[in-house]
Amino acid sequence: MEQGERMRERTASVVVVDYGLGNLRSAVSGLERAGAEVEISDDPATFEDTDGIVLPGVGAFREGVENAGPYRDALVEAAENGTPVFGICLGMQMLLTTSEEAERAGEGEVTGLDFVPGTNVRFGEGQKVPHMGWNELSVERDHPIAEGIDGEYAYFVHSYYAVPEDESAIVAETDYGTRFPSIVASESGTIFGTQFHPEKSGETGLRILKNFVDICAKS
């Protein structure tokens, strides 16, 4: 597909939050391929005028939550206004309430964004961590972010996984010795995240990013 053709197909504006963590360039490239007009921003004011927000992330839960602290109020306001918020990897874990990761590091309880009530737990002792590589997605319930991906494979790199308080938050699961949520969504459905990296997941990831752009265009 030519660059000009991609430009003509763009249907939504998306802000990728630059809070100091995450592979921003890969995320931006994937979103542009999916048809979005993308802006990398460290200014919460940009959340007001965008169709969707992406919260990427690579690293530790506490560092992510602390770095995202200046954006918390603006993210909450955007979510309350119905703006789709998409968390990727650590960004997904930050959508939950807490994580064992901070406790294991002796840092005490660290409060996440709490858009999806629950906690993040470490894989069991018998499982190799991090869970790294390609694994299968099993869609458990309908959600527009997961359209067309049941049974497809995505790329994971993580040692902790989400355990939502309400099982209805689970959109898709993946098996790694234990079944864990690979896609979660809030009760409103407009806040969601993938434990895997769609920007590194080939055509499956591109389909998810296109789904996200479609959601943003309709919001």
PDB file of C-alpha atoms in Angstrom:
ATOM      1  CA  MET A   1       0.000   0.000   0.000  1.00  0.00           C
ATOM      2  CA  GLU A   2       1.401   3.415  -0.957  1.00  0.00           C
ATOM      3  CA  GLN A   3       1.896   6.136   1.642  1.00  0.00           C
ATOM      4  CA  GLY A   4      -0.609   8.387  -0.109  1.00  0.00           C
ATOM      5  CA  GLU A   5      -3.231   5.660   0.016  1.00  0.00           C
ATOM      6  CA  ARG A   6      -2.642   5.195   3.750  1.00  0.00           C
ATOM      7  CA  MET A   7      -3.047   8.934   4.260  1.00  0.00           C
ATOM      8  CA  ARG A   8      -6.407   8.946   2.490  1.00  0.00           C
ATOM      9  CA  GLU A   9      -7.665   6.114   4.684  1.00  0.00           C
ATOM     10  CA  ARG A  10      -6.925   7.805   8.010  1.00  0.00           C
ATOM     11  CA  THR A  11     -10.126   8.085   9.971  1.00  0.00           C
ATOM     12  CA  ALA A  12      -9.232   9.005  13.565  1.00  0.00           C
ATOM     13  CA  SER A  13      -6.755  11.061  15.584  1.00  0.00           C
ATOM     14  CA  VAL A  14      -4.810   9.220  18.283  1.00  0.00           C
ATOM     15  CA  VAL A  15      -2.480  10.514  21.003  1.00  0.00           C
ATOM     16  CA  VAL A  16       0.312   8.173  22.134  1.00  0.00           C
ATOM     17  CA  VAL A  17       1.240   9.206  25.671  1.00  0.00           C
ATOM     18  CA  ASP A  18       4.940   9.856  26.138  1.00  0.00           C
ATOM     19  CA  TYR A  19       5.471   9.329  29.867  1.00  0.00           C
ATOM     20  CA  GLY A  20       9.031   8.057  29.520  1.00  0.00           C
ATOM     21  CA  LEU A  21       8.363   4.338  29.040  1.00  0.00           C
ATOM     22  CA  GLY A  22       7.428   2.293  26.011  1.00  0.00           C
ATOM     23  CA  ASN A  23       8.388   1.648  22.425  1.00  0.00           C
ATOM     24  CA  LEU A  24       6.732   4.726  20.989  1.00  0.00           C
ATOM     25  CA  ARG A  25       8.048   4.521  17.444  1.00  0.00           C
ATOM     26  CA  SER A  26       6.787   0.989  16.878  1.00  0.00           C
ATOM     27  CA  ALA A  27       3.388   1.909  18.315  1.00  0.00           C
ATOM     28  CA  VAL A  28       3.158   5.011  16.150  1.00  0.00           C
ATOM     29  CA  SER A  29       4.169   3.099  13.020  1.00  0.00           C
ATOM     30  CA  GLY A  30       1.557   0.424  13.689  1.00  0.00           C
ATOM     31  CA  LEU A  31      -1.189   2.961  14.337  1.00  0.00           C
ATOM     32  CA  GLU A  32      -0.327   4.870  11.167  1.00  0.00           C
ATOM     33  CA  ARG A  33      -0.520   1.641   9.179  1.00  0.00           C
ATOM     34  CA  ALA A  34      -3.918   1.093  10.779  1.00  0.00           C
ATOM     35  CA  GLY A  35      -5.092   4.442   9.425  1.00  0.00           C
ATOM     36  CA  ALA A  36      -4.728   6.822  12.373  1.00  0.00           C
ATOM     37  CA  GLU A  37      -3.370  10.339  12.514  1.00  0.00           C
ATOM     38  CA  VAL A  38      -0.905   9.942  15.390  1.00  0.00           C
ATOM     39  CA  GLU A  39       0.625  12.454  17.770  1.00  0.00           C
ATOM     40  CA  ILE A  40       3.189  11.605  20.441  1.00  0.00           C
ATOM     41  CA  SER A  41       2.544  13.910  23.381  1.00  0.00           C
ATOM     42  CA  ASP A  42       3.614  14.535  26.954  1.00  0.00           C
ATOM     43  CA  ASP A  43       0.935  17.233  27.356  1.00  0.00           C
ATOM     44  CA  PRO A  44      -2.293  16.073  29.051  1.00  0.00           C
ATOM     45  CA  ALA A  45      -4.151  18.932  27.358  1.00  0.00           C
ATOM     46  CA  THR A  46      -3.939  17.040  24.061  1.00  0.00           C
ATOM     47  CA  PHE A  47      -6.275  14.377  25.479  1.00  0.00           C
ATOM     48  CA  GLU A  48      -9.194  16.791  25.164  1.00  0.00           C
ATOM     49  CA  ASP A  49      -9.186  17.016  21.372  1.00  0.00           C
ATOM     50  CA  THR A  50      -8.268  13.505  20.275  1.00  0.00           C
ATOM     51  CA  ASP A  51     -10.401  10.557  19.213  1.00  0.00           C
ATOM     52  CA  GLY A  52      -8.362   8.027  21.194  1.00  0.00           C
ATOM     53  CA  ILE A  53      -5.466   7.631  23.626  1.00  0.00           C
ATOM     54  CA  VAL A  54      -2.781   4.938  23.668  1.00  0.00           C
ATOM     55  CA  LEU A  55      -0.870   4.195  26.875  1.00  0.00           C
ATOM     56  CA  PRO A  56       2.145   2.077  25.883  1.00  0.00           C
ATOM     57  CA  GLY A  57       4.555   0.674  28.416  1.00  0.00           C
ATOM     58  CA  VAL A  58       7.643  -1.424  29.011  1.00  0.00           C
ATOM     59  CA  GLY A  59       9.093  -1.747  32.514  1.00  0.00           C
ATOM     60  CA  ALA A  60       8.065  -1.978  36.156  1.00  0.00           C
ATOM     61  CA  PHE A  61       4.580  -1.231  37.485  1.00  0.00           C
ATOM     62  CA  ARG A  62       5.675   1.300  40.114  1.00  0.00           C
ATOM     63  CA  GLU A  63       7.824   3.277  37.686  1.00  0.00           C
ATOM     64  CA  GLY A  64       5.026   3.272  35.142  1.00  0.00           C
ATOM     65  CA  VAL A  65       2.415   4.491  37.629  1.00  0.00           C
ATOM     66  CA  GLU A  66       4.738   7.185  38.984  1.00  0.00           C
ATOM     67  CA  ASN A  67       5.684   8.404  35.503  1.00  0.00           C
ATOM     68  CA  ALA A  68       2.032   8.463  34.475  1.00  0.00           C
ATOM     69  CA  GLY A  69       1.043  10.354  37.630  1.00  0.00           C
ATOM     70  CA  PRO A  70       0.886  13.775  35.939  1.00  0.00           C
ATOM     71  CA  TYR A  71      -1.533  12.323  33.380  1.00  0.00           C
ATOM     72  CA  ARG A  72      -3.856  10.508  35.792  1.00  0.00           C
ATOM     73  CA  ASP A  73      -6.506  13.225  36.146  1.00  0.00           C
ATOM     74  CA  ALA A  74      -6.560  13.929  32.410  1.00  0.00           C
ATOM     75  CA  LEU A  75      -6.875  10.204  31.628  1.00  0.00           C
ATOM     76  CA  VAL A  76      -9.752   9.866  34.099  1.00  0.00           C
ATOM     77  CA  GLU A  77     -11.501  12.876  32.587  1.00  0.00           C
ATOM     78  CA  ALA A  78     -11.003  11.559  29.057  1.00  0.00           C
ATOM     79  CA  ALA A  79     -12.343   8.149  30.076  1.00  0.00           C
ATOM     80  CA  GLU A  80     -15.388   9.736  31.729  1.00  0.00           C
ATOM     81  CA  ASN A  81     -16.030  11.624  28.489  1.00  0.00           C
ATOM     82  CA  GLY A  82     -16.029   8.346  26.561  1.00  0.00           C
ATOM     83  CA  THR A  83     -12.660   8.740  24.816  1.00  0.00           C
ATOM     84  CA  PRO A  84     -11.256   5.247  24.097  1.00  0.00           C
ATOM     85  CA  VAL A  85      -8.097   4.488  26.112  1.00  0.00           C
ATOM     86  CA  PHE A  86      -5.888   1.593  24.951  1.00  0.00           C
ATOM     87  CA  GLY A  87      -3.180   0.227  27.267  1.00  0.00           C
ATOM     88  CA  ILE A  88      -0.395  -1.931  25.814  1.00  0.00           C
ATOM     89  CA  CYS A  89       1.634  -4.423  27.908  1.00  0.00           C
ATOM     90  CA  LEU A  90       2.611  -2.469  31.058  1.00  0.00           C
ATOM     91  CA  GLY A  91       0.039   0.080  29.930  1.00  0.00           C
ATOM     92  CA  MET A  92      -2.624  -2.620  30.252  1.00  0.00           C
ATOM     93  CA  GLN A  93      -1.404  -3.631  33.719  1.00  0.00           C
ATOM     94  CA  MET A  94      -1.574   0.012  34.780  1.00  0.00           C
ATOM     95  CA  LEU A  95      -5.301   0.028  33.970  1.00  0.00           C
ATOM     96  CA  LEU A  96      -5.782  -2.228  37.010  1.00  0.00           C
ATOM     97  CA  THR A  97      -5.732  -1.286  40.687  1.00  0.00           C
ATOM     98  CA  THR A  98      -2.555  -2.857  42.066  1.00  0.00           C
ATOM     99  CA  SER A  99       0.314  -5.216  41.237  1.00  0.00           C
ATOM    100  CA  GLU A 100       2.287  -7.806  43.172  1.00  0.00           C
ATOM    101  CA  GLU A 101       5.370  -6.506  41.380  1.00  0.00           C
ATOM    102  CA  ALA A 102       5.689  -3.476  43.645  1.00  0.00           C
ATOM    103  CA  GLU A 103       5.078  -5.593  46.743  1.00  0.00           C
ATOM    104  CA  ARG A 104       7.708  -8.151  45.708  1.00  0.00           C
ATOM    105  CA  ALA A 105      10.185  -5.320  45.221  1.00  0.00           C
ATOM    106  CA  GLY A 106       9.512  -4.113  48.773  1.00  0.00           C
ATOM    107  CA  GLU A 107       7.841  -0.958  47.514  1.00  0.00           C
ATOM    108  CA  GLY A 108       4.491  -1.584  49.181  1.00  0.00           C
ATOM    109  CA  GLU A 109       1.133  -1.168  47.530  1.00  0.00           C
ATOM    110  CA  VAL A 110       1.119   1.046  44.466  1.00  0.00           C
ATOM    111  CA  THR A 111      -2.242   2.166  43.091  1.00  0.00           C
ATOM    112  CA  GLY A 112      -2.763   1.935  39.361  1.00  0.00           C
ATOM    113  CA  LEU A 113      -5.354   3.804  37.323  1.00  0.00           C
ATOM    114  CA  ASP A 114      -8.142   1.516  38.600  1.00  0.00           C
ATOM    115  CA  PHE A 115     -10.131   1.630  35.357  1.00  0.00           C
ATOM    116  CA  VAL A 116     -10.384  -2.174  35.551  1.00  0.00           C
ATOM    117  CA  PRO A 117     -10.559  -3.212  39.236  1.00  0.00           C
ATOM    118  CA  GLY A 118      -8.112  -6.007  40.001  1.00  0.00           C
ATOM    119  CA  THR A 119      -4.454  -6.826  40.506  1.00  0.00           C
ATOM    120  CA  ASN A 120      -1.467  -8.123  38.552  1.00  0.00           C
ATOM    121  CA  VAL A 121       0.239 -11.317  39.738  1.00  0.00           C
ATOM    122  CA  ARG A 122       3.472 -13.071  38.843  1.00  0.00           C
ATOM    123  CA  PHE A 123       3.497 -16.360  36.962  1.00  0.00           C
ATOM    124  CA  GLY A 124       3.978 -19.376  39.225  1.00  0.00           C
ATOM    125  CA  GLU A 125       7.339 -20.856  40.197  1.00  0.00           C
ATOM    126  CA  GLY A 126       7.008 -23.678  37.668  1.00  0.00           C
ATOM    127  CA  GLN A 127       6.691 -21.313  34.717  1.00  0.00           C
ATOM    128  CA  LYS A 128       9.591 -19.712  32.885  1.00  0.00           C
ATOM    129  CA  VAL A 129       9.526 -15.932  33.138  1.00  0.00           C
ATOM    130  CA  PRO A 130       9.257 -13.754  31.321  1.00  0.00           C
ATOM    131  CA  HIS A 131       6.631 -15.271  29.101  1.00  0.00           C
ATOM    132  CA  MET A 132       8.255 -14.317  25.815  1.00  0.00           C
ATOM    133  CA  GLY A 133       7.266 -15.087  22.245  1.00  0.00           C
ATOM    134  CA  TRP A 134       4.190 -15.941  20.220  1.00  0.00           C
ATOM    135  CA  ASN A 135       1.080 -17.403  21.816  1.00  0.00           C
ATOM    136  CA  GLU A 136      -2.543 -17.988  20.907  1.00  0.00           C
ATOM    137  CA  LEU A 137      -5.462 -15.685  21.622  1.00  0.00           C
ATOM    138  CA  SER A 138      -8.775 -17.188  22.686  1.00  0.00           C
ATOM    139  CA  VAL A 139     -11.593 -14.629  22.537  1.00  0.00           C
ATOM    140  CA  GLU A 140     -13.979 -15.181  25.448  1.00  0.00           C
ATOM    141  CA  ARG A 141     -16.583 -12.509  24.735  1.00  0.00           C
ATOM    142  CA  ASP A 142     -17.543  -9.999  22.100  1.00  0.00           C
ATOM    143  CA  HIS A 143     -15.726  -6.676  22.061  1.00  0.00           C
ATOM    144  CA  PRO A 144     -14.889  -4.596  18.989  1.00  0.00           C
ATOM    145  CA  ILE A 145     -11.161  -4.546  19.863  1.00  0.00           C
ATOM    146  CA  ALA A 146     -11.036  -8.351  19.465  1.00  0.00           C
ATOM    147  CA  GLU A 147     -13.010  -8.664  16.237  1.00  0.00           C
ATOM    148  CA  GLY A 148     -11.460 -11.161  13.853  1.00  0.00           C
ATOM    149  CA  ILE A 149      -8.586 -12.381  16.063  1.00  0.00           C
ATOM    150  CA  ASP A 150      -9.910 -15.541  17.758  1.00  0.00           C
ATOM    151  CA  GLY A 151      -7.322 -18.316  17.435  1.00  0.00           C
ATOM    152  CA  GLU A 152      -4.652 -15.981  16.051  1.00  0.00           C
ATOM    153  CA  TYR A 153      -1.193 -15.519  17.588  1.00  0.00           C
ATOM    154  CA  ALA A 154       0.358 -12.436  19.194  1.00  0.00           C
ATOM    155  CA  TYR A 155       3.761 -11.528  20.638  1.00  0.00           C
ATOM    156  CA  PHE A 156       4.188 -11.388  24.428  1.00  0.00           C
ATOM    157  CA  VAL A 157       6.950 -10.249  26.801  1.00  0.00           C
ATOM    158  CA  HIS A 158       5.858 -10.168  30.465  1.00  0.00           C
ATOM    159  CA  SER A 159       6.296 -11.756  33.887  1.00  0.00           C
ATOM    160  CA  TYR A 160       3.039 -10.553  35.472  1.00  0.00           C
ATOM    161  CA  TYR A 161      -0.537 -10.871  34.301  1.00  0.00           C
ATOM    162  CA  ALA A 162      -3.855  -9.258  35.139  1.00  0.00           C
ATOM    163  CA  VAL A 163      -6.447 -10.772  37.458  1.00  0.00           C
ATOM    164  CA  PRO A 164      -9.576  -8.587  37.226  1.00  0.00           C
ATOM    165  CA  GLU A 165     -12.032  -8.658  40.123  1.00  0.00           C
ATOM    166  CA  ASP A 166     -14.882  -9.248  37.686  1.00  0.00           C
ATOM    167  CA  GLU A 167     -14.374 -12.011  35.113  1.00  0.00           C
ATOM    168  CA  SER A 168     -16.579 -10.084  32.697  1.00  0.00           C
ATOM    169  CA  ALA A 169     -13.587  -7.736  32.209  1.00  0.00           C
ATOM    170  CA  ILE A 170     -11.769 -10.546  30.381  1.00  0.00           C
ATOM    171  CA  VAL A 171     -12.140 -10.253  26.605  1.00  0.00           C
ATOM    172  CA  ALA A 172      -9.506 -12.806  25.564  1.00  0.00           C
ATOM    173  CA  GLU A 173      -7.292 -15.359  27.293  1.00  0.00           C
ATOM    174  CA  THR A 174      -3.999 -17.093  26.548  1.00  0.00           C
ATOM    175  CA  ASP A 175      -2.563 -20.320  27.965  1.00  0.00           C
ATOM    176  CA  TYR A 176       0.926 -20.311  29.467  1.00  0.00           C
ATOM    177  CA  GLY A 177       0.723 -23.164  31.952  1.00  0.00           C
ATOM    178  CA  THR A 178      -2.162 -21.182  33.394  1.00  0.00           C
ATOM    179  CA  ARG A 179      -4.815 -19.286  31.488  1.00  0.00           C
ATOM    180  CA  PHE A 180      -4.441 -15.549  31.875  1.00  0.00           C
ATOM    181  CA  PRO A 181      -6.233 -12.519  30.404  1.00  0.00           C
ATOM    182  CA  SER A 182      -4.533 -11.301  27.258  1.00  0.00           C
ATOM    183  CA  ILE A 183      -7.168  -8.609  26.572  1.00  0.00           C
ATOM    184  CA  VAL A 184      -9.226  -6.830  29.230  1.00  0.00           C
ATOM    185  CA  ALA A 185     -11.834  -4.089  29.073  1.00  0.00           C
ATOM    186  CA  SER A 186     -13.593  -1.814  31.539  1.00  0.00           C
ATOM    187  CA  GLU A 187     -17.280  -2.086  32.328  1.00  0.00           C
ATOM    188  CA  SER A 188     -17.964   0.823  29.961  1.00  0.00           C
ATOM    189  CA  GLY A 189     -16.051  -0.981  27.209  1.00  0.00           C
ATOM    190  CA  THR A 190     -14.207   2.165  26.145  1.00  0.00           C
ATOM    191  CA  ILE A 191     -11.066   1.410  28.192  1.00  0.00           C
ATOM    192  CA  PHE A 192      -9.185  -1.732  27.241  1.00  0.00           C
ATOM    193  CA  GLY A 193      -5.738  -3.218  27.004  1.00  0.00           C
ATOM    194  CA  THR A 194      -3.665  -6.003  25.522  1.00  0.00           C
ATOM    195  CA  GLN A 195      -0.988  -7.833  27.505  1.00  0.00           C
ATOM    196  CA  PHE A 196       0.802  -8.535  24.228  1.00  0.00           C
ATOM    197  CA  HIS A 197       2.343  -6.009  21.834  1.00  0.00           C
ATOM    198  CA  PRO A 198       0.059  -5.514  18.819  1.00  0.00           C
ATOM    199  CA  GLU A 199       2.738  -3.389  17.156  1.00  0.00           C
ATOM    200  CA  LYS A 200       5.012  -6.473  17.166  1.00  0.00           C
ATOM    201  CA  SER A 201       2.317  -9.016  16.303  1.00  0.00           C
ATOM    202  CA  GLY A 202       2.229  -8.902  12.513  1.00  0.00           C
ATOM    203  CA  GLU A 203      -1.127  -9.032  10.766  1.00  0.00           C
ATOM    204  CA  THR A 204      -2.948 -10.013  13.963  1.00  0.00           C
ATOM    205  CA  GLY A 205      -1.633  -6.921  15.703  1.00  0.00           C
ATOM    206  CA  LEU A 206      -2.470  -4.749  12.726  1.00  0.00           C
ATOM    207  CA  ARG A 207      -6.050  -6.042  12.815  1.00  0.00           C
ATOM    208  CA  ILE A 208      -6.302  -5.064  16.490  1.00  0.00           C
ATOM    209  CA  LEU A 209      -4.903  -1.610  15.804  1.00  0.00           C
ATOM    210  CA  LYS A 210      -7.383  -1.181  12.953  1.00  0.00           C
ATOM    211  CA  ASN A 211     -10.158  -2.248  15.322  1.00  0.00           C
ATOM    212  CA  PHE A 212      -8.964   0.432  17.747  1.00  0.00           C
ATOM    213  CA  VAL A 213      -8.937   3.106  15.048  1.00  0.00           C
ATOM    214  CA  ASP A 214     -12.487   2.098  14.074  1.00  0.00           C
ATOM    215  CA  ILE A 215     -13.596   2.396  17.710  1.00  0.00           C
ATOM    216  CA  CYS A 216     -12.015   5.850  17.907  1.00  0.00           C
ATOM    217  CA  ALA A 217     -13.688   6.959  14.693  1.00  0.00           C
ATOM    218  CA  LYS A 218     -17.089   5.978  16.073  1.00  0.00           C
ATOM    219  CA  SER A 219     -16.638   7.449  19.545  1.00  0.00           C
TER     220      SER A 219
END
